[in-house]
Coordinates of C-alpha atoms in Angstrom, one line a residue:
M123 CA 0.0 -0.1 0.1
A124 CA 1.3 3.3 -1.1
I125 CA 1.6 6.1 2.0
S126 CA 0.5 9.4 1.4
R127 CA 3.0 12.2 1.5
P128 CA 1.3 14.0 4.7
T129 CA 1.2 10.8 6.5
L130 CA 5.0 10.1 5.5
A131 CA 5.7 13.7 6.5
A132 CA 4.6 13.1 9.8
I133 CA 6.3 9.9 10.7
R134 CA 9.4 10.4 8.7
Y135 CA 10.0 14.1 9.5
G136 CA 8.0 14.4 12.9
Y137 CA 6.9 12.5 15.8
G138 CA 4.1 10.6 14.1
L139 CA 0.3 11.4 13.8
R140 CA -1.7 12.7 16.3
P141 CA -5.3 13.0 16.3
G142 CA -7.0 16.4 15.4
E143 CA -3.6 17.6 14.0
E144 CA -3.3 18.1 10.2
P145 CA -0.1 16.4 9.2
P146 CA 2.5 18.5 6.9
R147 CA 1.4 18.3 3.1
D148 CA 4.9 18.8 1.8
A149 CA 8.4 20.2 1.8
E150 CA 7.2 23.6 2.2
A151 CA 4.9 23.0 5.0
L152 CA 7.7 21.1 6.8
L153 CA 9.9 24.2 6.4
A154 CA 7.2 26.5 7.4
Q155 CA 7.6 25.2 11.0
L156 CA 10.8 26.5 11.5
D157 CA 9.7 30.4 11.6
L158 CA 6.4 29.5 13.5
A159 CA 8.3 27.5 16.3
A160 CA 10.9 29.7 16.9
K161 CA 8.3 32.3 17.9
R162 CA 7.7 30.2 20.8
K163 CA 9.6 29.2 23.9
P164 CA 10.5 26.2 25.0
R165 CA 8.9 24.7 28.2
F166 CA 12.5 24.2 29.6
P167 CA 14.0 25.3 31.9
R168 CA 11.0 25.7 34.1
E169 CA 12.0 28.9 35.3
G170 CA 13.5 30.6 32.2
A171 CA 17.2 31.0 31.0
G172 CA 17.7 34.0 33.2
G173 CA 16.1 32.0 36.2
R174 CA 18.2 28.9 35.3
R175 CA 21.4 30.7 35.7
E176 CA 20.5 32.0 39.3
T177 CA 19.1 28.8 40.2
A178 CA 22.3 27.0 39.1
S179 CA 24.5 29.6 40.5
R180 CA 22.9 29.1 43.8
V181 CA 23.5 25.4 43.8
M182 CA 26.9 25.7 42.5
S183 CA 28.0 28.0 45.3
L184 CA 26.3 26.2 48.2
R185 CA 28.0 23.0 46.6
A186 CA 31.3 24.8 46.3
A187 CA 31.4 26.1 49.8
E188 CA 30.3 22.5 51.3
A189 CA 33.3 21.1 49.3
K190 CA 35.7 23.8 50.9
A191 CA 34.2 23.2 54.5
A192 CA 34.6 19.3 54.2
K193 CA 38.1 20.0 52.7
D194 CA 38.9 22.1 56.3
G195 CA 37.3 19.3 58.1
K196 CA 34.0 20.5 58.7
P197 CA 31.6 19.2 56.3
N198 CA 27.9 19.6 56.1
E199 CA 26.3 16.5 54.8
S200 CA 22.7 18.3 54.8
I201 CA 23.8 21.0 52.3
R202 CA 25.2 18.0 50.0
K203 CA 22.2 16.1 50.3
E204 CA 19.8 19.2 49.8
T205 CA 21.4 20.5 46.9
Q206 CA 21.9 16.9 45.2
K207 CA 18.0 16.3 45.6
E208 CA 17.1 20.1 44.2
A209 CA 19.0 19.4 41.2
L210 CA 17.9 15.9 40.6
Q211 CA 13.9 16.9 41.2
I212 CA 15.0 20.3 38.4
Y213 CA 16.2 17.5 35.9
R214 CA 13.1 15.4 36.2
Q215 CA 10.8 18.2 35.8
D216 CA 12.9 19.6 33.0
A217 CA 13.1 15.9 31.2
M218 CA 9.4 15.7 31.7
A219 CA 9.0 19.3 30.0
R220 CA 11.3 18.2 27.3
L221 CA 9.6 15.0 26.6
A222 CA 6.3 17.0 26.6
Q223 CA 7.6 19.6 24.2
A224 CA 8.0 16.9 21.5
I225 CA 4.5 15.2 22.4
L226 CA 2.4 18.7 22.2
S227 CA 4.2 20.7 19.8
P228 CA 2.4 20.8 16.3
F229 CA 5.8 21.5 14.8
G230 CA 7.3 17.8 14.8
F231 CA 10.2 18.7 12.0
H232 CA 11.5 21.3 14.1
E233 CA 11.3 19.3 17.1
R234 CA 13.0 16.3 15.2
L235 CA 16.0 19.0 14.4
A236 CA 16.4 20.2 17.8
S237 CA 16.7 16.4 19.2
F238 CA 19.3 16.0 16.2
W239 CA 21.4 19.0 16.8
T240 CA 21.3 18.2 20.7
D241 CA 22.7 15.0 20.1
H242 CA 25.1 16.3 17.1
F243 CA 26.3 19.0 19.7
S244 CA 26.1 16.1 22.7
T245 CA 26.3 16.9 26.1
S246 CA 25.7 15.2 29.1
A247 CA 23.7 16.0 32.5
L248 CA 25.8 13.1 34.1
K249 CA 28.8 14.9 33.7
S250 CA 28.4 16.6 37.2
L251 CA 25.2 17.5 39.4
P252 CA 25.4 21.3 38.3
M253 CA 25.2 19.9 34.7
R254 CA 21.8 18.4 35.4
M255 CA 20.5 21.9 35.5
V256 CA 22.8 23.4 32.6
V257 CA 22.3 20.9 29.9
P258 CA 18.5 22.0 29.4
L259 CA 19.4 25.5 29.5
Y260 CA 22.0 24.7 26.6
E261 CA 19.2 23.3 24.1
A262 CA 17.0 26.0 24.8
E263 CA 19.4 28.8 24.2
A264 CA 22.1 27.5 21.9
I265 CA 20.6 24.7 19.9
R266 CA 16.7 25.8 19.4
P267 CA 17.2 29.3 18.2
N268 CA 20.1 28.7 15.8
L269 CA 18.7 25.3 14.1
A270 CA 17.3 27.2 10.8
G271 CA 20.1 30.0 10.6
S272 CA 23.8 29.3 9.4
F273 CA 25.9 26.7 10.8
A274 CA 28.3 28.6 11.4
N275 CA 26.1 30.8 14.2
L276 CA 25.0 27.3 15.3
L277 CA 28.4 26.0 15.5
K278 CA 29.6 29.0 17.4
A279 CA 26.6 29.0 20.1
A280 CA 27.1 25.2 20.9
M281 CA 31.1 25.5 21.0
L282 CA 30.9 28.5 23.0
H283 CA 28.3 27.6 25.7
P284 CA 29.1 26.7 29.6
A285 CA 27.6 23.2 29.0
M286 CA 29.9 22.4 26.1
L287 CA 33.3 23.7 28.2
I288 CA 32.2 22.0 31.3
Y289 CA 31.5 18.9 29.6
L290 CA 34.6 18.7 27.9
D291 CA 37.1 19.9 30.5
Q292 CA 37.6 23.3 28.8
S293 CA 38.1 25.0 32.1
D294 CA 40.8 23.0 33.1
G295 CA 43.2 23.3 30.2
A296 CA 46.0 26.1 29.4
G297 CA 48.1 26.8 26.7
M298 CA 51.6 25.3 27.0
D299 CA 53.0 29.1 26.9
A300 CA 50.5 30.5 29.0
P301 CA 51.8 31.1 32.6
A302 CA 49.1 28.6 33.8
G303 CA 50.3 26.1 31.2
R304 CA 54.5 26.3 32.1
P305 CA 55.6 23.0 33.9
G306 CA 53.5 22.6 37.3
G307 CA 50.4 24.2 36.1
R308 CA 47.9 23.4 33.8
A309 CA 48.4 20.7 31.0
V310 CA 46.5 21.8 27.6
N311 CA 43.2 20.3 26.8
E312 CA 42.6 18.4 23.7
S313 CA 39.1 17.2 24.3
L314 CA 37.1 20.4 22.9
G315 CA 39.5 20.7 19.8
R316 CA 39.6 16.8 19.0
E317 CA 35.5 16.2 19.3
L318 CA 35.3 19.6 17.3
L319 CA 37.1 18.5 14.3
E320 CA 35.8 14.5 14.8
L321 CA 32.6 14.9 15.8
H322 CA 30.9 18.5 15.1
T323 CA 32.8 19.8 11.8
L324 CA 34.9 17.7 9.6
G325 CA 34.1 14.3 10.6
T326 CA 36.7 11.2 11.1
G327 CA 38.1 10.2 7.6
S328 CA 38.5 13.7 6.5
G329 CA 42.1 13.7 6.5
Y330 CA 43.2 15.9 9.8
T331 CA 45.9 14.8 11.7
Q332 CA 46.6 14.9 15.6
E333 CA 48.9 17.9 15.1
D334 CA 45.4 19.5 13.6
V335 CA 43.8 18.6 16.9
R336 CA 46.5 19.7 19.1
A337 CA 46.5 23.1 17.1
A338 CA 42.5 23.3 17.5
A339 CA 42.9 23.0 21.0
L340 CA 45.6 25.3 21.4
I341 CA 43.6 27.9 19.6
L342 CA 40.5 27.1 22.0
T343 CA 42.9 27.9 25.2
G344 CA 41.8 31.2 27.0
L345 CA 38.1 30.0 27.1
S346 CA 36.7 29.3 30.4
V347 CA 33.4 29.3 32.0
D348 CA 32.8 31.8 35.0
R349 CA 30.6 29.2 37.0
R350 CA 29.2 31.6 39.6
A351 CA 27.3 33.6 36.3
L352 CA 27.6 30.6 34.3
E353 CA 29.1 32.6 31.2
V354 CA 32.0 31.8 29.1
V355 CA 34.8 34.0 29.4
Y356 CA 38.6 34.7 28.6
R357 CA 41.4 34.3 30.6
P358 CA 44.3 35.8 28.8
R359 CA 46.5 33.9 31.7
I360 CA 45.5 30.3 30.4
S361 CA 45.8 31.2 26.6
E362 CA 48.7 30.3 24.0
G363 CA 49.8 32.9 22.2
G364 CA 51.8 33.3 19.0
S365 CA 50.9 32.1 15.3
I366 CA 48.9 28.6 15.1
S367 CA 48.6 26.9 11.8
L368 CA 45.6 24.6 11.2
L369 CA 44.6 23.2 8.2
G370 CA 46.5 25.8 6.1
E371 CA 45.3 28.5 7.8
V372 CA 47.1 30.7 10.4
Y373 CA 45.4 31.9 13.7
E374 CA 47.1 34.8 15.8
D375 CA 46.0 35.4 19.2
D376 CA 46.5 39.2 18.6
E377 CA 43.2 40.6 19.1
A378 CA 41.3 42.2 22.2
G379 CA 39.3 39.4 23.6
S380 CA 41.3 36.7 21.4
Q381 CA 38.9 36.3 18.5
D382 CA 41.1 33.5 16.5
H383 CA 38.7 30.9 17.6
L384 CA 35.6 32.3 16.4
R385 CA 37.6 33.0 13.0
M386 CA 38.7 29.4 13.0
L387 CA 35.3 28.0 13.8
E388 CA 33.9 29.8 10.8
D389 CA 36.2 28.5 8.5
L390 CA 35.6 24.7 9.7
A391 CA 31.9 25.7 9.3
L392 CA 32.8 26.5 5.6
N393 CA 34.7 23.6 5.1
P394 CA 33.6 21.1 2.2
M395 CA 34.4 18.1 4.5
T396 CA 32.3 19.7 7.2
A397 CA 29.3 20.1 4.8
E398 CA 29.9 16.3 3.7
H399 CA 29.9 15.0 7.0
V400 CA 27.2 17.0 8.5
C401 CA 24.6 16.7 5.4
R402 CA 25.4 12.6 5.6
K403 CA 24.6 12.5 9.5
L404 CA 21.0 14.4 8.3
V405 CA 20.2 12.0 5.6
I406 CA 20.8 9.1 7.9
H407 CA 18.9 10.4 10.7
F408 CA 15.9 11.3 8.4
V409 CA 16.0 9.2 5.9
A410 CA 17.9 5.9 5.5
D411 CA 20.8 4.1 7.2
E412 CA 22.7 4.0 4.0
P413 CA 22.2 7.5 3.1
P414 CA 21.5 7.9 -0.7
A415 CA 24.3 9.6 -2.3
D416 CA 22.8 11.8 -4.8
V417 CA 20.7 13.5 -1.6
V418 CA 23.6 14.3 0.4
A419 CA 25.2 15.9 -2.9
A420 CA 22.0 18.2 -3.4
M421 CA 22.5 19.1 0.2
T422 CA 26.2 20.0 0.3
A423 CA 25.6 22.0 -3.1
A424 CA 23.2 23.6 -1.1
W425 CA 25.7 24.4 1.9
A426 CA 28.2 25.9 -0.9
E427 CA 25.8 28.0 -2.5
T428 CA 24.5 29.7 0.8
E429 CA 27.6 29.2 2.9
G430 CA 25.9 26.8 5.1
D431 CA 22.6 28.3 5.4
L432 CA 20.9 25.5 7.1
K433 CA 17.3 25.9 6.0
A434 CA 18.5 26.0 2.5
V435 CA 20.3 22.7 3.2
Y436 CA 16.9 21.1 4.9
R437 CA 15.3 22.3 1.6
A438 CA 17.5 20.5 -0.9
M439 CA 16.9 17.4 1.4
L440 CA 13.0 17.8 1.3
N441 CA 12.9 18.5 -2.4
H442 CA 14.7 15.4 -3.6
P443 CA 12.4 12.6 -4.6
R444 CA 14.3 9.9 -2.5
A445 CA 13.6 12.1 0.7
W446 CA 9.9 10.6 0.1
S447 CA 10.5 7.3 -1.2
D448 CA 11.1 4.1 0.3
P449 CA 9.0 4.5 3.6
G450 CA 10.1 2.5 6.9
Q451 CA 13.9 2.7 6.1
K452 CA 14.4 3.8 9.7
I453 CA 13.8 2.4 13.3
K454 CA 12.5 4.6 15.5
R455 CA 15.0 5.5 18.3
P456 CA 13.3 5.0 22.0
F457 CA 12.6 8.5 22.6
E458 CA 10.9 8.6 19.0
F459 CA 9.0 5.9 19.7
V460 CA 7.7 7.1 23.4
V461 CA 7.0 10.2 22.2
S462 CA 5.1 8.8 18.7
G463 CA 3.3 6.7 21.1
F464 CA 1.8 9.4 23.4
R465 CA 0.8 11.3 20.4
A466 CA -0.8 8.3 19.0
V467 CA -2.7 8.2 22.1
D468 CA -3.7 12.1 21.9
I469 CA -2.3 12.3 25.6
S470 CA -2.9 16.0 27.1
D471 CA -0.6 18.8 28.9
K472 CA -2.9 17.8 31.7
D473 CA -2.4 14.1 31.5
L474 CA 1.4 15.0 31.2
S475 CA 1.3 16.9 34.4
R476 CA -0.5 14.4 36.4
L477 CA 2.1 11.7 35.5
L478 CA 4.7 14.3 36.9
D479 CA 2.7 15.2 39.8
E480 CA 2.4 11.2 40.6
M481 CA 6.4 11.0 40.4
D482 CA 6.9 13.7 42.7
D483 CA 4.5 12.6 45.1
D484 CA 6.8 9.6 45.9
E485 CA 9.7 11.6 46.0
Q486 CA 8.8 14.4 48.7
E487 CA 9.5 13.1 51.6
D488 CA 10.3 16.1 53.8
D489 CA 8.3 19.0 52.5
G490 CA 7.4 20.4 55.9
P491 CA 5.2 19.7 58.8
M492 CA 1.7 19.7 56.8
R493 CA 3.1 17.3 54.2
K494 CA 4.5 14.8 57.2
A495 CA 1.2 15.2 59.0
L496 CA -0.9 13.9 56.3
K497 CA 1.7 11.2 55.6
M498 CA 1.9 10.4 59.3
A499 CA -2.0 10.1 59.1
S500 CA -2.4 8.6 55.8
S501 CA -2.6 4.6 55.7
T502 CA 0.3 2.2 55.3
A503 CA -1.9 1.2 52.1
A504 CA -2.4 4.7 50.6
R505 CA 1.6 5.1 50.7
A506 CA 1.9 2.1 49.0
D507 CA -0.7 2.9 46.4
A508 CA 1.5 6.4 45.9
K509 CA 4.5 4.6 45.3
Q510 CA 2.8 2.1 42.9
R511 CA 1.3 5.3 41.0
A512 CA 4.9 6.9 40.7
A513 CA 6.5 3.9 39.4
R514 CA 4.0 3.2 36.9
A515 CA 4.0 6.9 35.9
N516 CA 7.9 6.8 35.8
D517 CA 7.7 3.3 33.8
L518 CA 5.5 5.0 31.2
T519 CA 8.1 8.2 30.8
L520 CA 11.8 8.7 31.9
A521 CA 12.2 5.3 33.5
A522 CA 11.4 3.6 30.2
L523 CA 13.7 5.7 28.2
Q524 CA 16.3 4.8 30.7
R525 CA 15.7 1.2 30.0
M526 CA 15.4 1.6 26.3
D527 CA 19.1 3.1 26.5
Q528 CA 18.3 6.8 25.6
P529 CA 17.9 8.5 28.7
I530 CA 16.7 12.3 28.0
W531 CA 20.0 14.3 28.0
Q532 CA 22.5 11.8 28.7
P533 CA 24.2 10.4 25.7
P534 CA 26.7 7.7 26.4
S535 CA 29.5 9.9 25.0
P536 CA 30.5 13.0 23.2
A537 CA 29.6 11.2 20.0
G538 CA 25.7 11.0 21.1
Y539 CA 23.0 8.4 20.5
A540 CA 23.6 5.8 17.8
D541 CA 21.3 6.3 14.7
L542 CA 21.2 2.8 12.9
A543 CA 18.9 0.4 13.3
S544 CA 21.4 -2.7 14.0
V545 CA 21.6 -0.6 17.5
W546 CA 17.9 -0.5 18.2
L547 CA 16.5 -3.4 17.1
S548 CA 18.2 -6.0 19.7
P549 CA 15.7 -8.5 21.6
G550 CA 16.2 -6.8 24.6
Q551 CA 14.8 -3.4 22.8
L552 CA 12.1 -5.2 21.3
S553 CA 11.1 -6.6 24.7
E554 CA 11.2 -3.1 26.2
R555 CA 9.0 -1.9 23.7
I556 CA 6.2 -4.7 23.9
A557 CA 6.3 -4.1 27.5
W558 CA 6.0 -0.1 27.2
A559 CA 3.1 -0.9 24.8
R560 CA 1.1 -2.9 27.3
L561 CA 1.4 -0.3 30.1
M562 CA 0.5 2.2 27.5
A563 CA -2.6 0.3 26.5
G564 CA -3.4 -0.5 30.3
R565 CA -3.1 3.4 31.1
F566 CA -4.4 5.1 28.3
G567 CA -6.3 2.5 25.7
Q568 CA -9.5 1.5 27.6
R569 CA -12.4 2.7 25.9
R570 CA -11.0 3.1 22.6
D571 CA -12.0 1.4 19.5
P572 CA -8.9 -0.5 18.2
G573 CA -9.8 0.1 14.4
T574 CA -9.9 4.0 14.8
F575 CA -7.0 3.8 17.2
L576 CA -5.0 2.2 14.4
D577 CA -6.2 4.7 11.7
A578 CA -5.4 7.6 14.2
A579 CA -1.7 6.2 15.0
L580 CA -0.5 5.1 11.6
G581 CA -3.1 6.3 8.9
D582 CA -2.5 4.9 5.7
A583 CA 0.9 3.4 6.7
A584 CA -0.6 0.6 8.3
G585 CA -0.4 -2.7 6.3
Q586 CA -3.0 -5.4 5.5
N587 CA -1.4 -7.8 7.8
T588 CA -1.1 -5.5 10.9
R589 CA -4.9 -4.5 10.0
D590 CA -5.8 -8.1 10.1
V591 CA -3.7 -8.8 13.4
I592 CA -5.7 -5.9 15.3
A593 CA -9.1 -7.2 13.9
Q594 CA -8.3 -10.5 15.7
A595 CA -7.3 -9.2 18.9
P596 CA -9.2 -10.8 22.0
N597 CA -9.6 -7.5 23.8
T598 CA -9.1 -3.8 23.4
N599 CA -5.9 -3.5 25.4
H600 CA -4.5 -6.3 23.6
A601 CA -5.3 -4.6 20.2
I602 CA -3.8 -1.1 21.7
A603 CA -0.8 -2.5 22.4
M604 CA -0.3 -4.5 19.2
V605 CA -0.9 -1.1 17.3
L606 CA 2.3 0.2 19.2
A607 CA 4.4 -2.9 18.9
S608 CA 3.7 -3.4 15.1
P609 CA 6.6 -2.8 12.7
E610 CA 5.2 -0.2 10.9
F611 CA 4.6 2.3 14.2
N612 CA 8.1 1.3 15.0
R613 CA 9.4 2.2 11.7
R614 CA 9.6 5.6 9.8

C-alpha cells in the first residue's frame, strides 16, 4: 500500500500522527514550521534562562562552599544532600518538560531537528550535578534558536556555551606558553579540539591529523567558564600566544578578547568536509541508514551556495525525490518511539502534568510539617498505592527511556546516541518496547476502538497484515498494544 505524502511527512520528518492535528502536506509545510516554532519558547528550563542561571549559580555556590568546608574538616552533609535532591528534581521536571515539548508541539520537524542537533553537539547531564541544570539551558538557548540559521552561528553557539566547555573539561586546560600552562601548571586540554574536528565539523576520515587536533585545542585555550555567573569568559593567563597553523590557515592571538577561535569556527563551518559530514548525518537520521549519495550531494551543493544556510540545506533534502521514497527505512529510536506513542493516544498537557505529579508525590519525603502530618495520618496501604502510581508513571516516561538506553540529555559519549537500526533492533530493545506498549494500553487504551486507534496512529501506513492482526485481537487492550508494537509503528 502506498503511503500518502502527509502521512510520510508526519512519520519520517516528525514524531508521528496525532488525532486532530493536520499532518504537513509537503516540504514547504515542513519548512514553514521553523519560523513558526522559533516564536515559541520551549517548556524548559522551567524558570526560563535567566531564572535557571540564578538557580544553578546558587546550587553550585552552595556545593562549592560545602566542598571547601569538607576540605577544612567541617563537612555539612545536609547541604550536600539538599542540593543533590534539588538538582535531581529540577532535572526530572525539565526532562518531563522536554518530553512534553516533543509530544504536544504541532511543529514535529522543528522538534526532530532540535533533537538531532542537541545530539550532534552532545553534552551530558551526568557529567556533574550542576550539569543536570545546565544541559536543558544549553538546548534552550544554544541549539533551538540557531537550528534554522547558518551552521556557523549554530556551531559557535554550541561550542561556546558553558555546558560544552564544562562537559569537555575546557576550564581545566591551558596553553603550553601560557603562565598557567608552564611546568607545574595546567596541561593542554585536547578534548574540545578533538571533538570539534571529529564530531562537530570535519568528521572522522576527513584527513585531519593529531597535529590539527592539538592546533585546534591551542586556539581554543583561554576559553573558560565563570561558574558563578554561568558565562563563557576569556582568560589570557591560560591562552596560548603567537601564531598557530590549522589546515593551512594561520591564526593569531593578537586581537582584543582573542577572536582567533571565532575565525577558526567560521572557517571550519565553511569547509567542504564539514558540509559532507553534517549533510550525511542528516540524511542518515531522517531517510536511511545507508544515505543516498545523490541526496547528500544536493545538500552539500546548497551548503556551498549559501555558505551553510541550514534552511537551504533542509530544503535541498526535502525537495529530493529520494526523501519521499521507500518508507520505513529507519527504526525509531526510543525517544521517538515513546513520543509517537503518546501522540497516538492523544495525551493531553493535563495528563502529562498528572504523570509528573504522581512521580513527585513519591519523591517529596520532607516537604514540611503539613505533608509530614498527612503522611503520618495516611495508611500504609495509601502510601504503598502512591509509590505504585509513581512507579507506573515513571515506567511510562523517564524510566522507560532509561531502560531503552536513551535517557533524556544523557548520551553515552560526546558522539551522542547511535542512529542505526542495528543498535535499536536487539531482542532486549524489542522486549522493552512491547512491555511499554502494554503499559500504555493499560493506562490510555481503555474505551478506545482498536480500528479507529489504528487509523489515528498510522493512517495509510498500516499494512493489511497489521490490520488483520488488530481485528483478531482478543480484547481492546491487547489490540492497542499490538498497534504500538507493530512494525509500521516502530519504523519511519
